[in-house]
Coordinates of C-alpha atoms in Angstrom, one line a residue:
M293 CA 106.0 142.0 100.9
K294 CA 107.5 143.3 97.7
V295 CA 110.5 141.4 96.7
R296 CA 112.9 143.1 94.2
P297 CA 113.7 141.1 91.1
L298 CA 117.1 139.4 90.8
W299 CA 118.8 140.7 87.6
A300 CA 121.2 137.8 87.4
L301 CA 122.6 138.0 83.9
V302 CA 125.6 140.1 83.0
L303 CA 127.6 140.1 79.8
V304 CA 131.2 141.0 80.5
L305 CA 132.5 142.3 77.3
P306 CA 135.4 141.5 75.2
L307 CA 139.0 142.2 74.3
G308 CA 139.2 145.6 72.8
L309 CA 135.8 146.8 74.0
T310 CA 135.5 150.3 75.3
G311 CA 133.2 149.2 78.2
C312 CA 134.0 148.7 81.8
A313 CA 133.1 145.0 82.1
G314 CA 132.6 143.7 85.6
L315 CA 133.0 147.0 87.4
A316 CA 130.6 148.7 89.7
T317 CA 128.3 151.1 87.8
S318 CA 129.5 154.0 89.9
S319 CA 133.1 153.5 88.9
D320 CA 134.8 156.1 86.7
V321 CA 137.3 153.5 85.3
R322 CA 137.0 152.8 81.6
A323 CA 139.0 149.7 80.6
E324 CA 140.2 150.1 77.0
Q325 CA 141.9 146.7 76.8
A326 CA 141.2 143.4 78.7
I327 CA 144.4 141.7 78.0
S328 CA 146.2 138.7 79.4
N329 CA 149.0 136.7 77.9
A330 CA 146.6 133.8 77.9
A331 CA 144.0 135.6 75.7
V332 CA 142.6 133.7 72.7
P333 CA 140.7 135.1 69.8
Y334 CA 136.9 135.5 70.0
L335 CA 134.8 133.3 67.9
N336 CA 133.6 135.3 64.9
V337 CA 130.0 134.2 65.2
G338 CA 127.3 135.0 62.7
A339 CA 129.1 138.1 61.3
L340 CA 129.3 138.8 57.6
D341 CA 130.6 142.1 56.1
P342 CA 128.0 144.1 54.2
V343 CA 128.0 143.5 50.4
E344 CA 127.1 145.8 47.5
G345 CA 123.4 146.3 46.8
Q346 CA 121.9 145.1 50.1
S347 CA 118.5 146.4 50.9
A348 CA 117.8 148.5 54.0
K349 CA 116.1 145.5 55.6
E350 CA 119.1 143.2 54.9
I351 CA 121.4 145.8 56.4
V352 CA 119.4 145.8 59.7
R353 CA 119.1 142.0 59.8
Y354 CA 122.8 141.4 59.2
F355 CA 123.8 144.2 61.7
V356 CA 121.8 142.4 64.3
L357 CA 123.3 139.0 63.4
A358 CA 126.8 140.5 63.8
G359 CA 126.0 140.9 67.5
G360 CA 127.6 137.5 68.0
S361 CA 131.0 138.7 67.0
L362 CA 132.8 140.6 69.7
V363 CA 136.1 141.0 67.8
D364 CA 137.5 144.6 67.7
D365 CA 134.7 146.1 69.6
Y366 CA 132.0 144.7 67.4
G367 CA 134.0 145.6 64.3
V368 CA 131.9 143.8 61.8
A369 CA 128.7 145.2 63.2
R370 CA 130.0 148.7 63.0
K371 CA 130.5 148.3 59.2
Y372 CA 126.7 148.5 58.9
L373 CA 126.6 151.9 60.6
T374 CA 127.4 155.3 59.4
A375 CA 130.5 156.9 60.9
E376 CA 128.4 159.1 63.2
A377 CA 126.2 156.2 64.4
S378 CA 129.3 154.0 65.0
A379 CA 131.0 156.8 67.0
G380 CA 127.9 157.2 69.3
W381 CA 127.3 153.4 69.8
M382 CA 128.6 152.1 73.1
P383 CA 127.7 148.4 73.1
S384 CA 129.4 147.6 76.4
E385 CA 126.4 147.8 78.7
G386 CA 125.1 144.2 78.1
A387 CA 123.2 142.3 75.5
T388 CA 119.9 140.7 74.6
V389 CA 119.9 136.9 74.3
T390 CA 117.4 135.7 71.7
T391 CA 115.8 132.4 70.9
G392 CA 117.4 132.4 67.4
E393 CA 117.5 134.3 64.1
S394 CA 114.6 132.2 62.7
D395 CA 112.3 134.2 65.0
Y396 CA 113.6 137.6 63.6
R397 CA 111.1 139.6 61.6
V398 CA 112.2 142.7 59.7
T399 CA 109.6 145.3 58.6
G400 CA 109.4 149.0 57.6
S401 CA 110.5 151.4 54.9
S402 CA 111.0 155.1 54.1
G403 CA 114.1 155.5 56.3
R404 CA 113.0 153.4 59.3
I405 CA 113.4 149.7 59.7
T406 CA 112.2 147.6 62.7
I407 CA 113.3 144.2 63.7
S408 CA 111.5 142.0 66.2
G409 CA 112.5 138.8 67.9
R410 CA 112.0 136.7 71.1
Q411 CA 114.1 137.5 74.1
Q412 CA 115.2 134.5 76.1
A413 CA 117.5 136.2 78.6
S414 CA 119.3 139.5 79.1
L415 CA 122.9 140.5 79.9
D416 CA 123.7 143.6 81.9
A417 CA 126.9 145.3 82.5
R418 CA 127.8 143.4 85.7
G419 CA 128.5 140.0 84.2
H420 CA 125.2 138.2 85.2
V421 CA 122.6 136.4 83.1
A422 CA 118.9 137.0 83.8
E423 CA 116.4 134.6 82.2
S424 CA 113.2 136.1 80.7
V425 CA 110.3 134.2 82.3
P426 CA 108.4 133.7 80.2
V427 CA 110.1 134.4 76.9
T428 CA 109.1 137.8 75.8
S429 CA 108.9 139.7 72.5
T430 CA 111.6 142.3 71.8
R431 CA 112.0 144.9 69.0
A432 CA 114.3 147.6 67.9
S433 CA 113.8 150.4 65.4
F434 CA 116.6 151.9 63.3
G435 CA 117.0 154.9 61.1
V436 CA 118.6 154.1 57.8
S437 CA 120.1 156.3 55.0
K438 CA 122.3 155.9 52.0
V439 CA 126.0 156.5 52.1
G440 CA 127.8 156.4 48.8
G441 CA 124.8 154.7 47.3
E442 CA 124.6 151.9 49.9
W443 CA 122.2 151.6 52.8
R444 CA 123.6 152.1 56.3
I445 CA 122.1 152.4 59.8
S446 CA 122.2 156.1 60.7
S447 CA 120.5 156.0 64.1
L448 CA 120.1 153.3 66.8
P449 CA 117.7 153.1 69.8
K450 CA 119.2 154.8 72.8
A451 CA 121.4 152.4 74.7
F452 CA 120.8 149.6 72.1
R453 CA 122.4 146.4 73.4
P454 CA 123.6 143.8 70.9
W455 CA 121.4 140.9 70.2
I456 CA 123.0 137.4 70.4
T457 CA 121.3 134.1 69.8
D458 CA 121.3 131.7 72.7
I459 CA 123.4 129.2 70.7
D460 CA 126.0 131.8 69.9
F461 CA 126.0 133.1 73.5
R462 CA 126.8 129.6 74.8
R463 CA 129.6 129.3 72.2
V464 CA 131.2 132.7 73.1
F465 CA 130.6 133.0 76.8
S466 CA 131.1 130.7 79.7
P467 CA 130.2 131.0 83.4
R468 CA 133.0 131.9 85.9
P469 CA 132.8 132.1 89.7
I470 CA 133.9 135.5 91.1
Y471 CA 134.6 135.1 94.9
F472 CA 133.9 137.6 97.6
P473 CA 134.9 137.3 101.3
A474 CA 132.0 136.9 103.7
A475 CA 131.5 139.2 106.7
N476 CA 132.3 137.7 110.1
L477 CA 133.0 134.3 108.6
K478 CA 136.2 133.0 106.9
V479 CA 134.6 131.7 103.8
L480 CA 134.4 132.9 100.2
V481 CA 131.1 133.4 98.4
P482 CA 130.8 132.7 94.6
D483 CA 129.0 135.0 92.3
V484 CA 128.8 133.5 88.8
Q485 CA 129.4 135.9 85.9
W486 CA 129.7 135.2 82.2
Y487 CA 132.8 136.1 80.2
P488 CA 134.4 135.3 76.8
D489 CA 137.8 133.5 77.1
A490 CA 139.8 136.4 75.7
G491 CA 141.2 138.6 78.4
L492 CA 139.7 136.4 81.0
A493 CA 142.3 137.1 83.7
T494 CA 141.8 140.8 83.5
A495 CA 138.0 140.6 83.4
A496 CA 138.0 138.3 86.4
A497 CA 140.3 140.5 88.4
R498 CA 138.2 143.6 87.7
A499 CA 135.1 141.8 88.8
A500 CA 136.7 140.7 92.1
L501 CA 137.4 144.3 92.8
A502 CA 134.0 145.5 91.9
A503 CA 131.1 145.9 94.3
P504 CA 129.2 142.6 94.9
P505 CA 125.6 142.1 93.9
P506 CA 123.3 144.5 95.9
W507 CA 121.4 141.6 97.6
L508 CA 124.7 140.3 99.0
R509 CA 126.4 143.5 100.1
K510 CA 125.3 143.3 103.8
V511 CA 126.8 139.8 104.2
L512 CA 130.1 140.3 102.4
N513 CA 133.3 141.9 103.6
S514 CA 133.9 144.6 101.0
P515 CA 134.9 147.8 102.9
D516 CA 135.3 150.5 100.3
K517 CA 136.9 148.0 97.9
S518 CA 135.3 150.0 95.2
R519 CA 138.1 152.6 95.6
I520 CA 140.8 150.0 94.8
R521 CA 141.3 149.6 91.1
L522 CA 143.7 147.9 88.7
A523 CA 146.6 150.2 88.2
I524 CA 146.9 149.1 84.6
N525 CA 144.1 147.7 82.4
A526 CA 145.7 144.3 82.0
V527 CA 146.6 141.3 84.2
P528 CA 149.6 139.6 82.5
V529 CA 149.9 135.8 83.0
D530 CA 153.3 134.1 82.7
L531 CA 152.5 131.0 80.7
N532 CA 155.7 129.3 82.0
T533 CA 155.0 129.7 85.7
G534 CA 151.2 130.3 85.7
L535 CA 151.7 133.5 87.7
A536 CA 149.1 136.3 87.2
T537 CA 150.4 139.6 88.4
I538 CA 147.7 142.0 89.6
A539 CA 148.9 145.6 89.8
L540 CA 146.6 147.5 92.2
S541 CA 146.1 151.2 92.6
S542 CA 147.7 152.9 95.6
Q543 CA 144.4 152.9 97.5
A544 CA 145.1 149.3 98.4
L545 CA 147.9 150.6 100.7
A546 CA 145.2 152.2 102.9
A547 CA 143.5 148.8 103.6
D548 CA 144.2 147.1 106.9
G549 CA 145.9 143.7 107.3
P550 CA 142.7 141.6 107.4
T551 CA 141.3 143.4 104.4
R552 CA 144.5 142.8 102.5
I553 CA 144.4 139.1 103.4
A554 CA 140.7 138.9 102.3
L555 CA 141.6 140.5 99.0
W556 CA 144.5 138.1 98.4
A557 CA 142.1 135.2 99.2
A558 CA 139.4 136.4 96.9
M559 CA 141.8 137.1 94.0
T560 CA 143.5 133.7 94.5
A561 CA 140.2 131.8 94.4
T562 CA 138.9 133.8 91.5
L563 CA 142.0 133.9 89.2
T564 CA 143.0 130.3 89.7
T565 CA 139.8 129.2 87.9
V566 CA 141.3 130.7 84.8
P567 CA 142.9 127.8 82.9
S568 CA 146.4 129.3 82.6
V569 CA 146.7 130.7 86.1
T570 CA 148.1 128.7 89.1
R571 CA 148.8 131.5 91.5
V572 CA 148.5 135.2 91.8
E573 CA 150.7 138.1 93.1
L574 CA 149.2 141.4 94.2
T575 CA 151.4 144.4 93.8
V576 CA 151.2 148.2 94.4
N577 CA 153.7 150.5 92.7
G578 CA 155.7 147.5 91.7
S579 CA 156.1 146.0 95.2
R580 CA 154.2 143.1 96.7
L581 CA 151.1 144.0 98.8
T582 CA 152.0 142.7 102.2
A583 CA 150.2 141.8 105.4
A584 CA 151.0 140.1 108.7
G585 CA 150.8 136.4 108.3
L586 CA 150.7 136.5 104.5
P587 CA 152.4 133.3 103.1
A588 CA 155.2 133.7 100.7
E589 CA 153.4 131.9 97.8
P590 CA 149.7 131.2 98.6
L591 CA 148.3 128.8 96.1
I592 CA 144.7 128.3 97.4
A593 CA 142.3 130.3 99.6
S594 CA 142.9 128.1 102.6
D595 CA 146.6 129.1 102.6
L596 CA 145.1 132.5 103.5
G597 CA 142.7 131.3 106.2
Y598 CA 139.6 131.3 103.9
Q599 CA 137.6 128.4 102.7
V600 CA 135.8 127.7 99.4
V601 CA 133.2 125.3 100.7
A602 CA 132.9 122.2 98.6
P603 CA 129.2 121.4 98.2
G604 CA 127.9 118.1 99.3
G605 CA 131.2 116.8 100.7
A606 CA 129.6 115.1 103.7
G607 CA 127.6 112.6 101.7
L608 CA 124.0 111.7 102.7
I609 CA 122.1 110.5 105.7
A610 CA 119.3 108.1 104.9
R611 CA 116.4 107.1 107.2
R612 CA 114.8 103.7 107.3
S613 CA 112.1 103.5 109.9
S614 CA 113.8 104.8 113.0
N615 CA 117.3 104.1 111.9
L616 CA 119.7 106.7 110.3
S617 CA 122.8 105.7 108.4
W618 CA 125.6 107.3 106.4
K619 CA 125.4 106.9 102.6
R620 CA 127.5 108.2 99.8
P621 CA 125.8 110.5 97.2
G622 CA 124.0 108.8 94.3
V623 CA 124.0 105.3 95.8
V624 CA 121.5 105.2 98.6
G625 CA 121.9 101.5 99.2
T626 CA 125.7 101.7 100.0
S627 CA 127.1 102.6 103.3
R628 CA 129.5 105.5 103.4
P629 CA 132.2 105.3 106.1
S630 CA 132.7 109.0 106.5
G631 CA 130.8 112.3 106.9
D632 CA 132.7 115.6 106.7
P633 CA 136.1 114.9 105.0
D634 CA 137.8 116.9 107.8
S635 CA 136.1 115.1 110.7
P636 CA 135.2 111.5 111.6
P637 CA 131.6 110.6 111.1
A638 CA 129.4 110.8 114.1
P639 CA 127.2 107.9 115.2
L640 CA 123.6 108.7 114.3
P641 CA 120.6 108.6 116.6
R642 CA 117.4 106.7 116.3
I643 CA 114.5 108.9 115.3
G644 CA 111.0 108.0 116.6
A645 CA 107.9 107.9 114.3
N646 CA 106.7 111.2 115.8
F647 CA 109.5 113.1 114.0
Y648 CA 110.2 113.5 110.3
A649 CA 112.0 115.9 107.9
I650 CA 115.5 115.2 109.3
A651 CA 118.5 117.5 108.9
A652 CA 122.1 117.4 110.3
D653 CA 125.3 119.4 110.6
R654 CA 128.2 118.3 108.4
T655 CA 129.5 115.8 110.9
G656 CA 126.2 114.3 111.9
S657 CA 126.9 115.0 115.5
S658 CA 123.9 117.4 115.6
V659 CA 120.6 116.2 114.1
A660 CA 117.2 118.0 114.0
A661 CA 113.8 116.9 112.8
L662 CA 110.2 118.2 112.8
S663 CA 107.4 116.8 114.9
T664 CA 104.6 115.3 112.7
D665 CA 102.3 118.2 113.5
R666 CA 105.1 120.7 112.4
R667 CA 104.8 122.7 115.6
S668 CA 108.1 121.7 117.3
V669 CA 111.6 120.6 116.6
G670 CA 113.6 117.7 118.1
V671 CA 117.3 118.0 118.4
W672 CA 119.8 115.2 119.0
T673 CA 123.4 116.2 120.0
A674 CA 125.9 113.4 120.4
L675 CA 122.9 111.0 120.4
K676 CA 121.2 112.8 123.3
Y677 CA 117.7 114.0 122.6
R678 CA 116.8 117.5 123.6
P679 CA 113.3 118.9 122.7
V680 CA 112.7 122.5 121.6
T681 CA 109.6 124.0 123.2
T682 CA 106.7 124.5 120.8
F683 CA 107.2 128.0 119.3
A684 CA 105.4 128.1 115.9
D685 CA 103.2 126.3 113.5
N686 CA 103.8 125.1 109.9
L687 CA 107.5 124.7 110.5
T688 CA 109.9 124.1 107.5
R689 CA 112.5 121.3 107.3
P690 CA 115.5 122.6 109.3
S691 CA 118.6 123.8 107.5
F692 CA 122.0 123.9 109.1
T693 CA 124.9 126.3 109.2
G694 CA 127.6 125.0 111.5
K695 CA 125.8 123.9 114.7
V696 CA 122.8 126.2 114.1
A697 CA 119.6 125.0 112.5
L698 CA 117.3 127.5 110.9
V699 CA 113.5 126.9 110.5
A700 CA 110.7 129.1 109.4
G701 CA 107.0 129.1 110.3
T702 CA 104.0 131.1 111.6
T703 CA 103.1 132.2 115.1
G704 CA 99.4 131.9 114.8
S705 CA 98.8 135.7 114.5
Q706 CA 97.7 135.7 110.9
G707 CA 95.1 138.1 109.9
R708 CA 96.6 141.3 111.1
D709 CA 96.8 144.1 108.7
T710 CA 100.6 144.5 108.9
T711 CA 102.0 141.0 109.5
S712 CA 101.5 137.4 108.6
G713 CA 102.8 136.2 112.0
A714 CA 105.5 134.5 110.0
G715 CA 109.2 134.3 111.1
V716 CA 112.5 132.6 110.9
W717 CA 114.2 131.1 114.0
A718 CA 117.7 129.9 114.8
I719 CA 118.3 126.9 117.1
D720 CA 121.8 126.4 118.5
T721 CA 122.3 122.6 118.7
G722 CA 125.9 122.7 120.0
P723 CA 126.8 120.7 123.1
K724 CA 127.4 123.9 125.0
A725 CA 124.1 125.4 124.1
G726 CA 122.4 124.3 127.4
Q727 CA 118.6 124.2 127.1
V728 CA 117.7 124.3 123.4
R729 CA 115.6 127.3 122.5
A730 CA 114.4 128.8 119.2
R731 CA 115.7 132.4 118.8
S732 CA 113.8 134.7 116.4
L733 CA 115.8 136.3 113.6
S734 CA 115.2 139.8 112.2
T735 CA 113.0 139.6 109.1
P736 CA 111.2 143.0 109.0
W737 CA 110.6 142.6 105.2
L738 CA 108.2 139.6 105.6
Q739 CA 105.2 141.8 106.4
R740 CA 102.1 139.8 105.3
S741 CA 104.1 137.0 103.5
T742 CA 105.1 133.6 104.9
V743 CA 108.1 131.4 104.4
V744 CA 107.1 127.9 103.2
A745 CA 110.6 126.6 102.6
L746 CA 114.1 127.7 103.6
K747 CA 117.5 126.3 102.7
L748 CA 121.0 127.6 103.4
S749 CA 123.7 127.6 100.8
P750 CA 126.7 125.3 101.2
E751 CA 128.9 128.0 102.7
G752 CA 126.2 129.3 105.0
V753 CA 126.1 132.9 103.8
R754 CA 123.1 132.8 101.4
V755 CA 119.5 131.7 101.9
T756 CA 117.0 130.6 99.4
M757 CA 113.3 130.6 100.3
V758 CA 109.8 130.0 98.9
L759 CA 107.7 133.0 99.9
R760 CA 104.0 132.9 99.8
G761 CA 102.1 136.2 99.6
P762 CA 98.7 137.0 101.2
D763 CA 97.1 136.3 97.7
G764 CA 98.5 132.8 97.8
D765 CA 101.0 133.3 95.0
S766 CA 104.5 131.8 95.7
Q767 CA 107.9 132.8 94.5
V768 CA 111.5 131.8 94.9
A769 CA 113.8 134.4 96.6
V770 CA 117.4 134.6 97.7
A771 CA 118.9 136.7 100.5
G772 CA 121.9 136.9 102.8
L773 CA 122.2 135.5 106.3
L774 CA 123.2 138.4 108.6
R775 CA 125.6 137.6 111.4
D776 CA 127.1 139.5 114.3
A777 CA 130.8 140.0 114.9
R778 CA 131.0 136.5 116.5
G779 CA 129.4 134.9 113.4
T780 CA 126.1 134.2 115.1
P781 CA 123.1 134.5 112.8
I782 CA 120.9 137.5 113.7
G783 CA 118.7 138.1 110.7
I784 CA 118.0 137.7 107.0
S785 CA 118.6 140.6 104.5
K786 CA 115.8 141.8 102.2
P787 CA 115.5 139.2 99.5
V788 CA 115.3 139.5 95.8
S789 CA 113.1 137.2 93.6
V790 CA 114.5 134.6 91.2
P791 CA 112.6 134.2 87.9
V792 CA 111.3 130.6 87.7
G793 CA 109.4 129.2 84.7
I794 CA 107.0 127.0 86.7
D795 CA 103.9 127.7 88.7
S796 CA 102.7 126.8 92.2
I797 CA 106.2 126.6 93.8
I798 CA 106.2 124.5 97.0
D799 CA 109.9 123.8 97.8
V800 CA 113.5 124.8 96.9
A801 CA 117.0 123.5 97.5
W802 CA 120.5 124.3 96.4
S803 CA 121.5 122.3 93.3
D804 CA 125.1 123.5 93.7
D805 CA 126.7 126.6 95.0
A806 CA 125.3 128.7 92.1
S807 CA 122.0 127.3 91.2
L808 CA 118.7 126.1 92.7
I809 CA 116.4 123.1 92.4
V810 CA 112.8 124.3 92.5
L811 CA 109.8 122.0 92.9
G812 CA 106.4 123.1 91.6
G813 CA 103.0 121.5 92.0
K814 CA 99.5 122.0 93.3
V815 CA 98.7 121.7 97.0
G816 CA 95.3 120.5 98.3
S817 CA 93.3 121.9 101.1
D818 CA 95.0 119.5 103.5
G819 CA 98.4 121.0 102.6
R820 CA 99.5 117.9 100.6
A821 CA 100.7 118.0 97.0
V822 CA 98.4 116.6 94.4
G823 CA 98.6 116.0 90.7
N824 CA 101.6 116.4 88.4
S825 CA 104.9 117.9 89.7
T826 CA 107.6 119.8 88.0
I827 CA 111.3 120.4 88.8
A828 CA 113.4 123.3 87.5
Q829 CA 117.1 123.7 87.8
V830 CA 117.5 127.5 88.1
A831 CA 120.9 129.2 87.8
L832 CA 121.3 132.4 89.8
S833 CA 123.2 133.6 86.8
G834 CA 122.1 131.7 83.7
Q835 CA 119.1 129.9 82.3
S836 CA 116.9 127.1 83.7
D837 CA 116.2 123.5 82.7
V838 CA 112.7 122.2 83.5
F839 CA 111.7 118.5 83.7
D840 CA 108.9 116.4 85.2
A841 CA 108.8 114.9 88.7
P842 CA 106.7 112.1 90.2
A843 CA 103.1 113.2 90.9
G844 CA 102.2 114.3 94.4
V845 CA 105.7 115.0 95.7
Q846 CA 106.0 117.9 98.0
E847 CA 109.7 118.1 99.0
V848 CA 113.0 118.3 97.2
V849 CA 116.4 117.4 98.7
A850 CA 119.6 118.0 96.8
T851 CA 123.2 117.2 97.6
A852 CA 124.4 120.6 96.2
V853 CA 126.9 119.0 93.9
G854 CA 124.7 119.3 90.8
P855 CA 121.4 118.1 89.3
G856 CA 122.4 114.4 89.4
D857 CA 121.7 113.8 93.1
V858 CA 118.2 115.1 93.5
F859 CA 115.6 113.4 95.7
V860 CA 111.9 114.2 95.9
L861 CA 109.6 113.0 98.7
D862 CA 105.9 112.8 99.3
H863 CA 103.8 112.9 102.5
R864 CA 103.7 109.1 102.7
G865 CA 107.4 108.7 103.2
S866 CA 108.2 107.7 99.6
V867 CA 111.6 108.8 98.2
W868 CA 112.6 109.0 94.5
L869 CA 116.1 109.6 93.2
R870 CA 116.7 111.2 89.7
E871 CA 118.7 108.9 87.5
G872 CA 119.3 110.3 84.1
A873 CA 115.9 111.2 82.7
N874 CA 114.0 108.9 85.1
W875 CA 112.9 108.9 88.7
V876 CA 113.7 105.7 90.7
R877 CA 111.8 105.0 93.9
Q878 CA 114.1 104.2 96.8
S879 CA 112.4 101.2 98.4
E880 CA 114.8 101.0 101.4
I881 CA 114.4 104.5 102.8
N882 CA 111.7 106.9 103.8
D883 CA 113.7 110.2 104.3
V884 CA 117.1 111.6 103.3
A885 CA 119.1 114.5 104.5
V886 CA 122.3 116.3 103.2
P887 CA 124.5 117.1 106.2
G888 CA 125.3 120.7 106.5
A889 CA 122.4 121.8 104.3

């Protein structure tokens, strides 16, 4: 199976830029100003005006350094260009994030100067950040000539994107969730994009109207939203009331009522993350965009019937021998009196020694676990045990969405030319499900690969997996969980790979709603992890952080509220919790589960 790469790094460009930051690439809209009343100046990072007598090499170096200053459409950087070169340069299609100017090397003469550096990440025109794994070399060659006796850059590489050091990038840009409504499910799905603070309300509104990332399009509700635009290239924010007024193009009037409500919900969730915004108003031709059931002043997405799922709200379930108990995140030894904040905690069943790798829905009323031979699943609904007939081998730890548990495995038909015999199954654990069966999901893209780990995102729309190819290489991928009109899972969309800077990947979990925790290590012939282990926190839009883990661990469990509550487990039933820079063994438990994950 060939998995497409996930280009997850986008630079949304600044106040006064001529680019179309955050819009679908097929759009013909060109936003000349990204203005809101809350705009603040850009940091003037690493930008010095040219001075008399600079050499051609110095002109190129300082031009590149000026890529950290976005003011006035890279106004300082343009001073190093001839008038013709400046007129032809459109720096709005992204940027290159480098390790730092100490790695820059400038060479050349006779009218052509080359600068080289080390690329740490890249920014594209959609607002996402894609890490370069590993760090790669990058170079650009410029034509130079004299204007009025001073050297200037007369030609740039085609589609040259500004270089910005990693330190400057983190000073100028910050990650922002852009929300999209899910298809056949009343939840909003975040897509993290990077923006400078100036003009943030306008940039965020444009991004919420743009097409979602390609790997998510089949699982999101965005019917022809690409035709709806901002009627004006600005979203004014009243600083006294916190009201952001979003004037939409007349195409919004063609949207039906549910689509209008979904648009209101996505805009409300997205724009209220802007510090100066407390609520939004959608208008068309100066009048409020209405829909049946639309509240007078919706303040949060739930006022519109949509949920932004808070990761990890249900706490933890810890296992000690056969006993399960509720715990609160981060303190495994302390009882937690509640599961899902919206529901009372369910009493938890006893799990026999012939089952391990527990999982549960958000209330704990449905629990699932693997048999020790990893060939069957046990389900407990309201404390009642219901076996699932053996249907596959090498099953993964279950992962829940609602009352449905997903597992992956193999059917024993490996060795064919066209298939690995691998699959993903859904198990309905609800009390009305009757006899519990495993139902195969559509995964035609698997071909000769296998799924060795699978976890659902907090809102149940996205899936992360560890995929192992026929050559034994493993990779992390993300995809969408396909549902029918009733919200029932029916398949997994074609995944895209996530760049991860560690080898021998064996497990993955959601660190939060926008990043992953990836476990790397070597696996012996018996399938058990051996030797040193490594953990990477990998942002879907951003850069990763890598740290060591206890030797021999083979599973990772995360609460999805951030990197603080991360557990690793080995085959002997030992559990470690990360506390600061250290791992502390949890002597009282031998398994842990995050309800609803």
